[in-house]
């Protein structure tokens, strides 16, 4: 995952148990090593999909979870204990996730591709697969085999573009 280094992964592994939710993660890791950018990358990559809440909900609650985790860390460092036992973490009531509208599937795929470098959970063509199969299109490999000058139709996804002016005047 882009922007997630071994230091962050090791900090998460040090928790040593399955995580309950985003607040549990933020309350039990060193937020100096696992910062907002790292957490956002993990969410967009789908690494936290087993935790409650979809990706949009997790991102929407990220600032709250980080603030709660920072408060939990301060209370742990201060040695504050709960009257009922369980340490500093029990002294803080973990807030619930506030639901957020889910991402549009294409938005989620693009965020995933930005985080990982490729599509993991789907592909933008998924909903057009039957339509594309019915069209007279070929693969790039097939197009190359047809020879120079042969007209072919290809289907693709534009992932980025750059505007540039042509230096030559057109006649």
Short mmCIF file of N, CA and C in Angstrom, two decimals:
data_model
loop_
_atom_site.label_atom_id
_atom_site.label_comp_id
_atom_site.label_asym_id
_atom_site.label_seq_id
_atom_site.Cartn_x
_atom_site.Cartn_y
_atom_site.Cartn_z
N UNK A 1 0.86 -1.17 0.00
CA UNK A 1 0.00 0.00 0.00
C UNK A 1 0.90 1.23 0.00
N UNK A 2 0.64 2.14 -0.91
CA UNK A 2 1.46 3.35 -1.03
C UNK A 2 1.38 4.18 0.25
N UNK A 3 2.54 4.61 0.73
CA UNK A 3 2.59 5.47 1.91
C UNK A 3 2.53 4.73 3.22
N UNK A 4 2.47 3.40 3.18
CA UNK A 4 2.42 2.60 4.41
C UNK A 4 3.73 1.84 4.50
N UNK A 5 4.57 2.25 5.43
CA UNK A 5 5.88 1.62 5.57
C UNK A 5 5.89 0.49 6.58
N UNK A 6 7.03 -0.13 6.69
CA UNK A 6 7.17 -1.26 7.61
C UNK A 6 7.02 -0.82 9.06
N UNK A 7 7.40 0.40 9.38
CA UNK A 7 7.27 0.90 10.75
C UNK A 7 5.80 0.92 11.16
N UNK A 8 4.93 1.38 10.26
CA UNK A 8 3.50 1.42 10.56
C UNK A 8 2.92 0.02 10.69
N UNK A 9 3.32 -0.87 9.80
CA UNK A 9 2.81 -2.25 9.85
C UNK A 9 3.25 -2.92 11.15
N UNK A 10 4.51 -2.74 11.53
CA UNK A 10 5.01 -3.33 12.77
C UNK A 10 4.27 -2.77 13.99
N UNK A 11 3.94 -1.47 13.96
CA UNK A 11 3.20 -0.86 15.07
C UNK A 11 1.81 -1.47 15.19
N UNK A 12 1.18 -1.75 14.06
CA UNK A 12 -0.15 -2.37 14.09
C UNK A 12 -0.05 -3.82 14.57
N UNK A 13 0.98 -4.54 14.13
CA UNK A 13 1.16 -5.93 14.54
C UNK A 13 1.43 -6.05 16.03
N UNK A 14 1.99 -5.02 16.64
CA UNK A 14 2.29 -5.05 18.06
C UNK A 14 1.04 -5.08 18.93
N UNK A 15 -0.12 -4.75 18.36
CA UNK A 15 -1.36 -4.85 19.12
C UNK A 15 -1.53 -6.30 19.57
N UNK A 16 -1.21 -7.24 18.69
CA UNK A 16 -1.16 -8.65 19.06
C UNK A 16 -2.50 -9.35 19.22
N UNK A 17 -3.54 -8.77 18.74
CA UNK A 17 -4.87 -9.38 18.81
C UNK A 17 -5.75 -8.81 17.71
N UNK A 18 -6.84 -9.50 17.39
CA UNK A 18 -7.76 -8.94 16.38
C UNK A 18 -8.35 -7.61 16.87
N UNK A 19 -8.46 -6.68 15.97
CA UNK A 19 -9.00 -5.37 16.31
C UNK A 19 -10.52 -5.38 16.22
N UNK A 20 -11.17 -4.64 17.10
CA UNK A 20 -12.63 -4.58 17.12
C UNK A 20 -13.18 -3.60 16.08
N UNK A 21 -12.54 -2.44 16.00
CA UNK A 21 -13.01 -1.40 15.07
C UNK A 21 -11.92 -0.35 14.89
N UNK A 22 -12.24 0.70 14.17
CA UNK A 22 -11.28 1.77 13.88
C UNK A 22 -10.82 2.45 15.16
N UNK A 23 -11.72 2.63 16.12
CA UNK A 23 -11.36 3.28 17.38
C UNK A 23 -10.39 2.39 18.18
N UNK A 24 -10.61 1.09 18.15
CA UNK A 24 -9.72 0.14 18.81
C UNK A 24 -8.32 0.22 18.20
N UNK A 25 -8.26 0.32 16.88
CA UNK A 25 -6.97 0.45 16.19
C UNK A 25 -6.26 1.73 16.63
N UNK A 26 -6.96 2.85 16.55
CA UNK A 26 -6.35 4.14 16.88
C UNK A 26 -6.00 4.25 18.37
N UNK A 27 -6.72 3.54 19.21
CA UNK A 27 -6.45 3.58 20.64
C UNK A 27 -5.30 2.69 21.08
N UNK A 28 -4.85 1.82 20.21
CA UNK A 28 -3.83 0.85 20.61
C UNK A 28 -2.55 0.87 19.79
N UNK A 29 -2.41 1.82 18.88
CA UNK A 29 -1.18 1.95 18.11
C UNK A 29 -0.53 3.29 18.40
N UNK A 30 0.74 3.38 18.09
CA UNK A 30 1.46 4.64 18.20
C UNK A 30 1.06 5.51 17.01
N UNK A 31 0.28 6.54 17.26
CA UNK A 31 -0.23 7.39 16.18
C UNK A 31 0.84 8.29 15.58
N UNK A 32 2.06 8.24 16.13
CA UNK A 32 3.18 8.91 15.48
C UNK A 32 3.67 8.07 14.30
N UNK A 33 3.55 6.75 14.45
CA UNK A 33 3.98 5.82 13.40
C UNK A 33 2.85 5.48 12.44
N UNK A 34 1.64 5.44 12.95
CA UNK A 34 0.46 5.13 12.14
C UNK A 34 -0.39 6.39 12.10
N UNK A 35 -0.03 7.30 11.21
CA UNK A 35 -0.71 8.60 11.15
C UNK A 35 -1.94 8.56 10.25
N UNK A 36 -2.57 9.71 10.07
CA UNK A 36 -3.80 9.80 9.29
C UNK A 36 -3.59 9.31 7.85
N UNK A 37 -2.48 9.72 7.24
CA UNK A 37 -2.21 9.33 5.86
C UNK A 37 -2.11 7.81 5.74
N UNK A 38 -1.43 7.17 6.69
CA UNK A 38 -1.29 5.71 6.70
C UNK A 38 -2.67 5.06 6.86
N UNK A 39 -3.44 5.54 7.82
CA UNK A 39 -4.77 4.96 8.07
C UNK A 39 -5.68 5.13 6.86
N UNK A 40 -5.64 6.30 6.25
CA UNK A 40 -6.45 6.56 5.06
C UNK A 40 -6.04 5.61 3.92
N UNK A 41 -4.74 5.42 3.73
CA UNK A 41 -4.26 4.50 2.71
C UNK A 41 -4.73 3.07 2.96
N UNK A 42 -4.66 2.64 4.22
CA UNK A 42 -5.12 1.29 4.57
C UNK A 42 -6.61 1.12 4.31
N UNK A 43 -7.38 2.15 4.65
CA UNK A 43 -8.83 2.09 4.41
C UNK A 43 -9.11 2.00 2.92
N UNK A 44 -8.52 2.89 2.14
CA UNK A 44 -8.77 2.91 0.70
C UNK A 44 -8.31 1.64 0.01
N UNK A 45 -7.26 1.02 0.53
CA UNK A 45 -6.75 -0.22 -0.05
C UNK A 45 -7.61 -1.43 0.33
N UNK A 46 -8.50 -1.25 1.30
CA UNK A 46 -9.35 -2.36 1.73
C UNK A 46 -8.76 -3.18 2.85
N UNK A 47 -7.64 -2.73 3.42
CA UNK A 47 -6.98 -3.49 4.49
C UNK A 47 -7.80 -3.52 5.77
N UNK A 48 -8.73 -2.59 5.94
CA UNK A 48 -9.56 -2.56 7.15
C UNK A 48 -11.00 -2.97 6.87
N UNK A 49 -11.23 -3.65 5.75
CA UNK A 49 -12.59 -4.04 5.38
C UNK A 49 -13.24 -5.01 6.37
N UNK A 50 -12.45 -5.73 7.15
CA UNK A 50 -13.02 -6.66 8.13
C UNK A 50 -13.53 -5.95 9.38
N UNK A 51 -13.13 -4.70 9.55
CA UNK A 51 -13.62 -3.93 10.69
C UNK A 51 -15.01 -3.39 10.37
N UNK A 52 -15.80 -3.06 11.39
CA UNK A 52 -17.14 -2.52 11.14
C UNK A 52 -17.10 -1.23 10.32
N UNK A 53 -18.12 -1.02 9.53
CA UNK A 53 -18.25 0.17 8.71
C UNK A 53 -17.60 -0.02 7.35
N UNK A 54 -18.24 0.53 6.32
CA UNK A 54 -17.64 0.46 4.99
C UNK A 54 -16.53 1.52 4.90
N UNK A 55 -15.87 1.58 3.79
CA UNK A 55 -14.72 2.47 3.64
C UNK A 55 -15.09 3.94 3.82
N UNK A 56 -16.23 4.34 3.28
CA UNK A 56 -16.65 5.74 3.41
C UNK A 56 -16.92 6.08 4.88
N UNK A 57 -17.55 5.18 5.60
CA UNK A 57 -17.83 5.40 7.02
C UNK A 57 -16.54 5.46 7.82
N UNK A 58 -15.59 4.59 7.51
CA UNK A 58 -14.32 4.62 8.22
C UNK A 58 -13.57 5.92 7.97
N UNK A 59 -13.55 6.39 6.73
CA UNK A 59 -12.87 7.66 6.42
C UNK A 59 -13.59 8.82 7.11
N UNK A 60 -14.92 8.79 7.11
CA UNK A 60 -15.69 9.86 7.75
C UNK A 60 -15.45 9.92 9.26
N UNK A 61 -15.13 8.79 9.88
CA UNK A 61 -14.89 8.72 11.32
C UNK A 61 -13.42 8.78 11.69
N UNK A 62 -12.55 8.91 10.72
CA UNK A 62 -11.12 8.83 10.96
C UNK A 62 -10.62 9.91 11.91
N UNK A 63 -11.02 11.15 11.73
CA UNK A 63 -10.56 12.23 12.61
C UNK A 63 -11.01 11.99 14.04
N UNK A 64 -12.26 11.53 14.22
CA UNK A 64 -12.77 11.22 15.57
C UNK A 64 -11.98 10.08 16.19
N UNK A 65 -11.68 9.06 15.40
CA UNK A 65 -10.95 7.90 15.92
C UNK A 65 -9.52 8.28 16.31
N UNK A 66 -8.88 9.12 15.51
CA UNK A 66 -7.53 9.56 15.83
C UNK A 66 -7.54 10.40 17.11
N UNK A 67 -8.49 11.32 17.22
CA UNK A 67 -8.60 12.15 18.43
C UNK A 67 -8.84 11.28 19.66
N UNK A 68 -9.69 10.27 19.52
CA UNK A 68 -9.96 9.36 20.63
C UNK A 68 -8.70 8.57 20.98
N UNK A 69 -7.98 8.12 19.98
CA UNK A 69 -6.75 7.38 20.22
C UNK A 69 -5.69 8.24 20.90
N UNK A 70 -5.59 9.51 20.51
CA UNK A 70 -4.63 10.42 21.14
C UNK A 70 -5.00 10.65 22.60
N UNK A 71 -6.28 10.78 22.86
CA UNK A 71 -6.74 10.97 24.24
C UNK A 71 -6.45 9.71 25.07
N UNK A 72 -6.69 8.54 24.49
CA UNK A 72 -6.41 7.29 25.19
C UNK A 72 -4.92 7.18 25.50
N UNK A 73 -4.07 7.59 24.56
CA UNK A 73 -2.62 7.53 24.78
C UNK A 73 -2.20 8.48 25.90
N UNK A 74 -2.77 9.69 25.91
CA UNK A 74 -2.44 10.65 26.98
C UNK A 74 -2.84 10.11 28.34
N UNK A 75 -4.02 9.50 28.41
CA UNK A 75 -4.49 8.96 29.69
C UNK A 75 -3.65 7.76 30.12
N UNK A 76 -3.20 6.96 29.16
CA UNK A 76 -2.32 5.82 29.50
C UNK A 76 -0.99 6.35 30.05
N UNK A 77 -0.46 7.38 29.40
CA UNK A 77 0.81 7.95 29.85
C UNK A 77 0.68 8.60 31.22
N UNK A 78 -0.49 9.16 31.48
CA UNK A 78 -0.74 9.80 32.77
C UNK A 78 -1.05 8.80 33.87
N UNK A 79 -1.22 7.54 33.51
CA UNK A 79 -1.49 6.50 34.50
C UNK A 79 -2.90 6.52 35.04
N UNK A 80 -3.82 7.16 34.35
CA UNK A 80 -5.20 7.23 34.82
C UNK A 80 -5.85 5.85 34.72
N UNK A 81 -6.53 5.44 35.77
CA UNK A 81 -7.20 4.14 35.83
C UNK A 81 -8.69 4.34 35.96
N UNK A 82 -9.44 3.37 35.49
CA UNK A 82 -10.89 3.38 35.63
C UNK A 82 -11.27 2.88 37.01
N UNK A 83 -12.36 3.37 37.56
CA UNK A 83 -12.87 2.87 38.83
C UNK A 83 -13.24 1.40 38.73
N UNK A 84 -13.56 0.94 37.53
CA UNK A 84 -14.03 -0.43 37.33
C UNK A 84 -12.95 -1.35 36.80
N UNK A 85 -11.69 -0.90 36.79
CA UNK A 85 -10.60 -1.72 36.28
C UNK A 85 -10.51 -1.62 34.78
N UNK A 86 -9.55 -2.30 34.23
CA UNK A 86 -9.42 -2.32 32.77
C UNK A 86 -8.47 -1.27 32.23
N UNK A 87 -7.86 -0.48 33.11
CA UNK A 87 -6.86 0.47 32.64
C UNK A 87 -7.48 1.73 32.05
N UNK A 88 -6.60 2.54 31.48
CA UNK A 88 -7.00 3.84 30.95
C UNK A 88 -7.99 3.71 29.81
N UNK A 89 -7.84 2.63 29.02
CA UNK A 89 -8.74 2.47 27.87
C UNK A 89 -10.19 2.32 28.32
N UNK A 90 -10.40 1.63 29.43
CA UNK A 90 -11.76 1.44 29.92
C UNK A 90 -12.33 2.76 30.45
N UNK A 91 -11.45 3.70 30.89
CA UNK A 91 -11.91 4.98 31.40
C UNK A 91 -12.54 5.81 30.28
N UNK A 92 -12.14 5.57 29.07
CA UNK A 92 -12.70 6.29 27.93
C UNK A 92 -13.80 5.46 27.30
N UNK A 93 -14.94 6.03 27.15
CA UNK A 93 -16.00 5.32 26.45
C UNK A 93 -15.75 5.44 24.96
N UNK A 94 -15.67 4.31 24.31
CA UNK A 94 -15.40 4.31 22.87
C UNK A 94 -16.64 4.80 22.13
N UNK A 95 -16.49 5.84 21.32
CA UNK A 95 -17.65 6.36 20.57
C UNK A 95 -18.07 5.39 19.46
N UNK A 96 -19.32 5.44 19.07
CA UNK A 96 -19.78 4.58 17.97
C UNK A 96 -19.38 5.19 16.63
N UNK A 97 -19.34 4.34 15.60
CA UNK A 97 -19.12 4.83 14.24
C UNK A 97 -20.37 5.57 13.78
N UNK A 98 -20.18 6.73 13.20
CA UNK A 98 -21.30 7.47 12.63
C UNK A 98 -21.40 7.07 11.16
N UNK A 99 -22.53 6.49 10.75
CA UNK A 99 -22.66 6.04 9.35
C UNK A 99 -22.51 7.20 8.36
N UNK A 100 -21.93 6.89 7.24
CA UNK A 100 -21.77 7.86 6.15
C UNK A 100 -22.30 7.21 4.88
N UNK A 101 -22.74 8.01 3.92
CA UNK A 101 -23.19 7.42 2.65
C UNK A 101 -22.03 6.66 2.00
N UNK A 102 -22.29 5.47 1.48
CA UNK A 102 -21.20 4.69 0.87
C UNK A 102 -20.68 5.38 -0.38
N UNK A 103 -19.42 5.06 -0.70
CA UNK A 103 -18.82 5.58 -1.92
C UNK A 103 -19.54 5.00 -3.14
N UNK A 104 -19.58 5.79 -4.19
CA UNK A 104 -19.98 5.28 -5.49
C UNK A 104 -18.96 4.20 -5.85
N UNK A 105 -19.40 3.07 -6.44
CA UNK A 105 -18.44 1.99 -6.74
C UNK A 105 -17.23 2.44 -7.56
N UNK A 106 -17.42 3.33 -8.53
CA UNK A 106 -16.28 3.80 -9.33
C UNK A 106 -15.34 4.67 -8.51
N UNK A 107 -15.89 5.47 -7.60
CA UNK A 107 -15.05 6.29 -6.72
C UNK A 107 -14.21 5.38 -5.83
N UNK A 108 -14.86 4.35 -5.26
CA UNK A 108 -14.14 3.42 -4.39
C UNK A 108 -13.03 2.70 -5.15
N UNK A 109 -13.32 2.27 -6.37
CA UNK A 109 -12.29 1.60 -7.18
C UNK A 109 -11.11 2.53 -7.47
N UNK A 110 -11.41 3.79 -7.78
CA UNK A 110 -10.33 4.74 -8.07
C UNK A 110 -9.48 5.04 -6.84
N UNK A 111 -10.13 5.17 -5.67
CA UNK A 111 -9.38 5.38 -4.44
C UNK A 111 -8.50 4.16 -4.14
N UNK A 112 -9.04 2.99 -4.40
CA UNK A 112 -8.29 1.75 -4.20
C UNK A 112 -7.08 1.69 -5.14
N UNK A 113 -7.29 2.06 -6.39
CA UNK A 113 -6.20 2.04 -7.37
C UNK A 113 -5.12 3.05 -6.98
N UNK A 114 -5.51 4.21 -6.47
CA UNK A 114 -4.53 5.21 -6.03
C UNK A 114 -3.73 4.70 -4.83
N UNK A 115 -4.40 3.96 -3.94
CA UNK A 115 -3.73 3.47 -2.73
C UNK A 115 -2.81 2.29 -3.01
N UNK A 116 -3.19 1.42 -3.95
CA UNK A 116 -2.45 0.19 -4.17
C UNK A 116 -1.68 0.21 -5.50
N UNK A 117 -2.20 0.91 -6.48
CA UNK A 117 -1.55 0.94 -7.79
C UNK A 117 -2.29 0.14 -8.83
N UNK A 118 -3.28 -0.61 -8.42
CA UNK A 118 -4.11 -1.39 -9.35
C UNK A 118 -5.44 -1.69 -8.66
N UNK A 119 -6.39 -2.22 -9.43
CA UNK A 119 -7.71 -2.55 -8.89
C UNK A 119 -7.66 -3.89 -8.18
N UNK A 120 -8.19 -3.97 -6.97
CA UNK A 120 -8.21 -5.22 -6.21
C UNK A 120 -9.60 -5.85 -6.15
N UNK A 121 -10.58 -5.05 -5.78
CA UNK A 121 -11.91 -5.59 -5.48
C UNK A 121 -12.87 -5.59 -6.67
N UNK A 122 -12.42 -5.11 -7.79
CA UNK A 122 -13.29 -5.05 -8.96
C UNK A 122 -12.56 -4.34 -10.08
N UNK A 123 -13.32 -3.98 -11.09
CA UNK A 123 -12.75 -3.28 -12.24
C UNK A 123 -13.83 -2.38 -12.81
N UNK A 124 -13.45 -1.20 -13.32
CA UNK A 124 -14.45 -0.29 -13.88
C UNK A 124 -15.27 -0.91 -15.01
N UNK A 125 -14.72 -1.90 -15.72
CA UNK A 125 -15.45 -2.54 -16.82
C UNK A 125 -16.45 -3.59 -16.34
N UNK A 126 -16.44 -3.91 -15.06
CA UNK A 126 -17.27 -5.02 -14.55
C UNK A 126 -18.72 -4.92 -15.03
N UNK A 127 -19.31 -3.75 -14.90
CA UNK A 127 -20.71 -3.62 -15.28
C UNK A 127 -20.91 -3.58 -16.80
N UNK A 128 -19.84 -3.40 -17.56
CA UNK A 128 -19.93 -3.34 -19.02
C UNK A 128 -19.41 -4.61 -19.69
N UNK A 129 -19.07 -5.62 -18.90
CA UNK A 129 -18.45 -6.83 -19.42
C UNK A 129 -19.28 -7.47 -20.54
N UNK A 130 -20.58 -7.61 -20.32
CA UNK A 130 -21.44 -8.24 -21.35
C UNK A 130 -21.51 -7.39 -22.61
N UNK A 131 -21.62 -6.09 -22.44
CA UNK A 131 -21.67 -5.18 -23.58
C UNK A 131 -20.38 -5.26 -24.40
N UNK A 132 -19.25 -5.21 -23.72
CA UNK A 132 -17.96 -5.27 -24.41
C UNK A 132 -17.79 -6.61 -25.13
N UNK A 133 -18.26 -7.69 -24.49
CA UNK A 133 -18.15 -9.01 -25.11
C UNK A 133 -18.95 -9.09 -26.40
N UNK A 134 -20.02 -8.32 -26.49
CA UNK A 134 -20.87 -8.35 -27.68
C UNK A 134 -20.33 -7.45 -28.81
N UNK A 135 -19.37 -6.58 -28.50
CA UNK A 135 -18.82 -5.67 -29.51
C UNK A 135 -17.70 -6.35 -30.30
N UNK A 136 -17.48 -5.90 -31.53
CA UNK A 136 -16.39 -6.47 -32.34
C UNK A 136 -15.04 -5.83 -31.98
N UNK A 137 -14.59 -6.06 -30.74
CA UNK A 137 -13.32 -5.50 -30.30
C UNK A 137 -12.30 -6.62 -30.17
N UNK A 138 -11.03 -6.24 -30.13
CA UNK A 138 -9.98 -7.25 -29.96
C UNK A 138 -9.00 -6.76 -28.90
N UNK A 139 -8.13 -7.64 -28.48
CA UNK A 139 -7.10 -7.28 -27.52
C UNK A 139 -5.96 -6.58 -28.24
N UNK A 140 -5.09 -5.93 -27.48
CA UNK A 140 -3.93 -5.27 -28.06
C UNK A 140 -3.04 -6.30 -28.75
N UNK A 141 -2.89 -7.46 -28.14
CA UNK A 141 -2.06 -8.53 -28.72
C UNK A 141 -2.65 -8.95 -30.08
N UNK A 142 -3.98 -9.13 -30.15
CA UNK A 142 -4.61 -9.51 -31.42
C UNK A 142 -4.45 -8.40 -32.46
N UNK A 143 -4.53 -7.14 -32.02
CA UNK A 143 -4.40 -6.02 -32.95
C UNK A 143 -3.01 -6.00 -33.57
N UNK A 144 -2.00 -6.28 -32.78
CA UNK A 144 -0.63 -6.30 -33.30
C UNK A 144 -0.44 -7.42 -34.31
N UNK A 145 -1.13 -8.52 -34.11
CA UNK A 145 -0.99 -9.66 -35.01
C UNK A 145 -1.70 -9.43 -36.34
N UNK A 146 -2.61 -8.48 -36.40
CA UNK A 146 -3.37 -8.23 -37.63
C UNK A 146 -2.57 -7.45 -38.67
N UNK A 147 -1.49 -6.88 -38.27
CA UNK A 147 -0.64 -6.19 -39.25
C UNK A 147 -0.83 -4.70 -39.25
N UNK A 148 0.19 -4.03 -39.76
CA UNK A 148 0.20 -2.57 -39.82
C UNK A 148 -0.85 -2.08 -40.80
N UNK A 149 -1.53 -0.99 -40.43
CA UNK A 149 -2.53 -0.39 -41.31
C UNK A 149 -3.92 -0.98 -41.17
N UNK A 150 -4.09 -2.05 -40.41
CA UNK A 150 -5.40 -2.66 -40.21
C UNK A 150 -6.17 -1.85 -39.17
N UNK A 151 -7.42 -1.56 -39.46
CA UNK A 151 -8.27 -0.81 -38.52
C UNK A 151 -8.82 -1.78 -37.48
N UNK A 152 -8.67 -1.41 -36.21
CA UNK A 152 -9.18 -2.22 -35.11
C UNK A 152 -9.88 -1.31 -34.11
N UNK A 153 -10.79 -1.87 -33.34
CA UNK A 153 -11.45 -1.15 -32.25
C UNK A 153 -10.98 -1.75 -30.93
N UNK A 154 -10.57 -0.88 -30.01
CA UNK A 154 -10.13 -1.29 -28.68
C UNK A 154 -10.99 -0.58 -27.64
N UNK A 155 -11.17 -1.20 -26.51
CA UNK A 155 -11.90 -0.60 -25.39
C UNK A 155 -10.90 -0.42 -24.26
N UNK A 156 -10.94 0.72 -23.60
CA UNK A 156 -9.99 0.96 -22.52
C UNK A 156 -10.55 1.94 -21.50
N UNK A 157 -9.78 2.14 -20.45
CA UNK A 157 -10.13 3.08 -19.39
C UNK A 157 -9.05 4.15 -19.35
N UNK A 158 -9.45 5.40 -19.41
CA UNK A 158 -8.52 6.51 -19.28
C UNK A 158 -8.36 6.77 -17.79
N UNK A 159 -7.16 6.56 -17.25
CA UNK A 159 -6.94 6.76 -15.82
C UNK A 159 -6.36 8.13 -15.51
N UNK A 160 -5.72 8.76 -16.50
CA UNK A 160 -5.24 10.13 -16.33
C UNK A 160 -4.99 10.72 -17.70
N UNK A 161 -4.92 12.01 -17.74
CA UNK A 161 -4.61 12.68 -19.00
C UNK A 161 -3.84 13.96 -18.71
N UNK A 162 -3.12 14.43 -19.71
CA UNK A 162 -2.36 15.67 -19.60
C UNK A 162 -2.67 16.52 -20.81
N UNK A 163 -3.00 17.78 -20.55
CA UNK A 163 -3.24 18.70 -21.66
C UNK A 163 -1.92 19.30 -22.09
N UNK A 164 -1.68 19.29 -23.38
CA UNK A 164 -0.45 19.88 -23.92
C UNK A 164 -0.79 20.56 -25.24
N UNK A 165 -0.15 21.66 -25.47
CA UNK A 165 -0.35 22.37 -26.74
C UNK A 165 0.65 21.85 -27.74
N UNK A 166 0.18 21.69 -28.95
CA UNK A 166 1.05 21.27 -30.03
C UNK A 166 1.83 22.49 -30.50
N UNK A 167 3.12 22.38 -30.64
CA UNK A 167 3.95 23.52 -31.04
C UNK A 167 3.84 23.81 -32.52
N UNK A 168 3.39 22.84 -33.30
CA UNK A 168 3.29 23.01 -34.74
C UNK A 168 1.92 23.57 -35.11
N UNK A 169 1.93 24.48 -36.03
CA UNK A 169 0.65 25.02 -36.50
C UNK A 169 0.03 24.03 -37.45
N UNK A 170 -1.26 23.90 -37.32
CA UNK A 170 -1.97 22.99 -38.22
C UNK A 170 -2.47 23.76 -39.43
N UNK A 171 -2.35 23.17 -40.57
CA UNK A 171 -2.75 23.84 -41.82
C UNK A 171 -4.05 23.28 -42.31
#
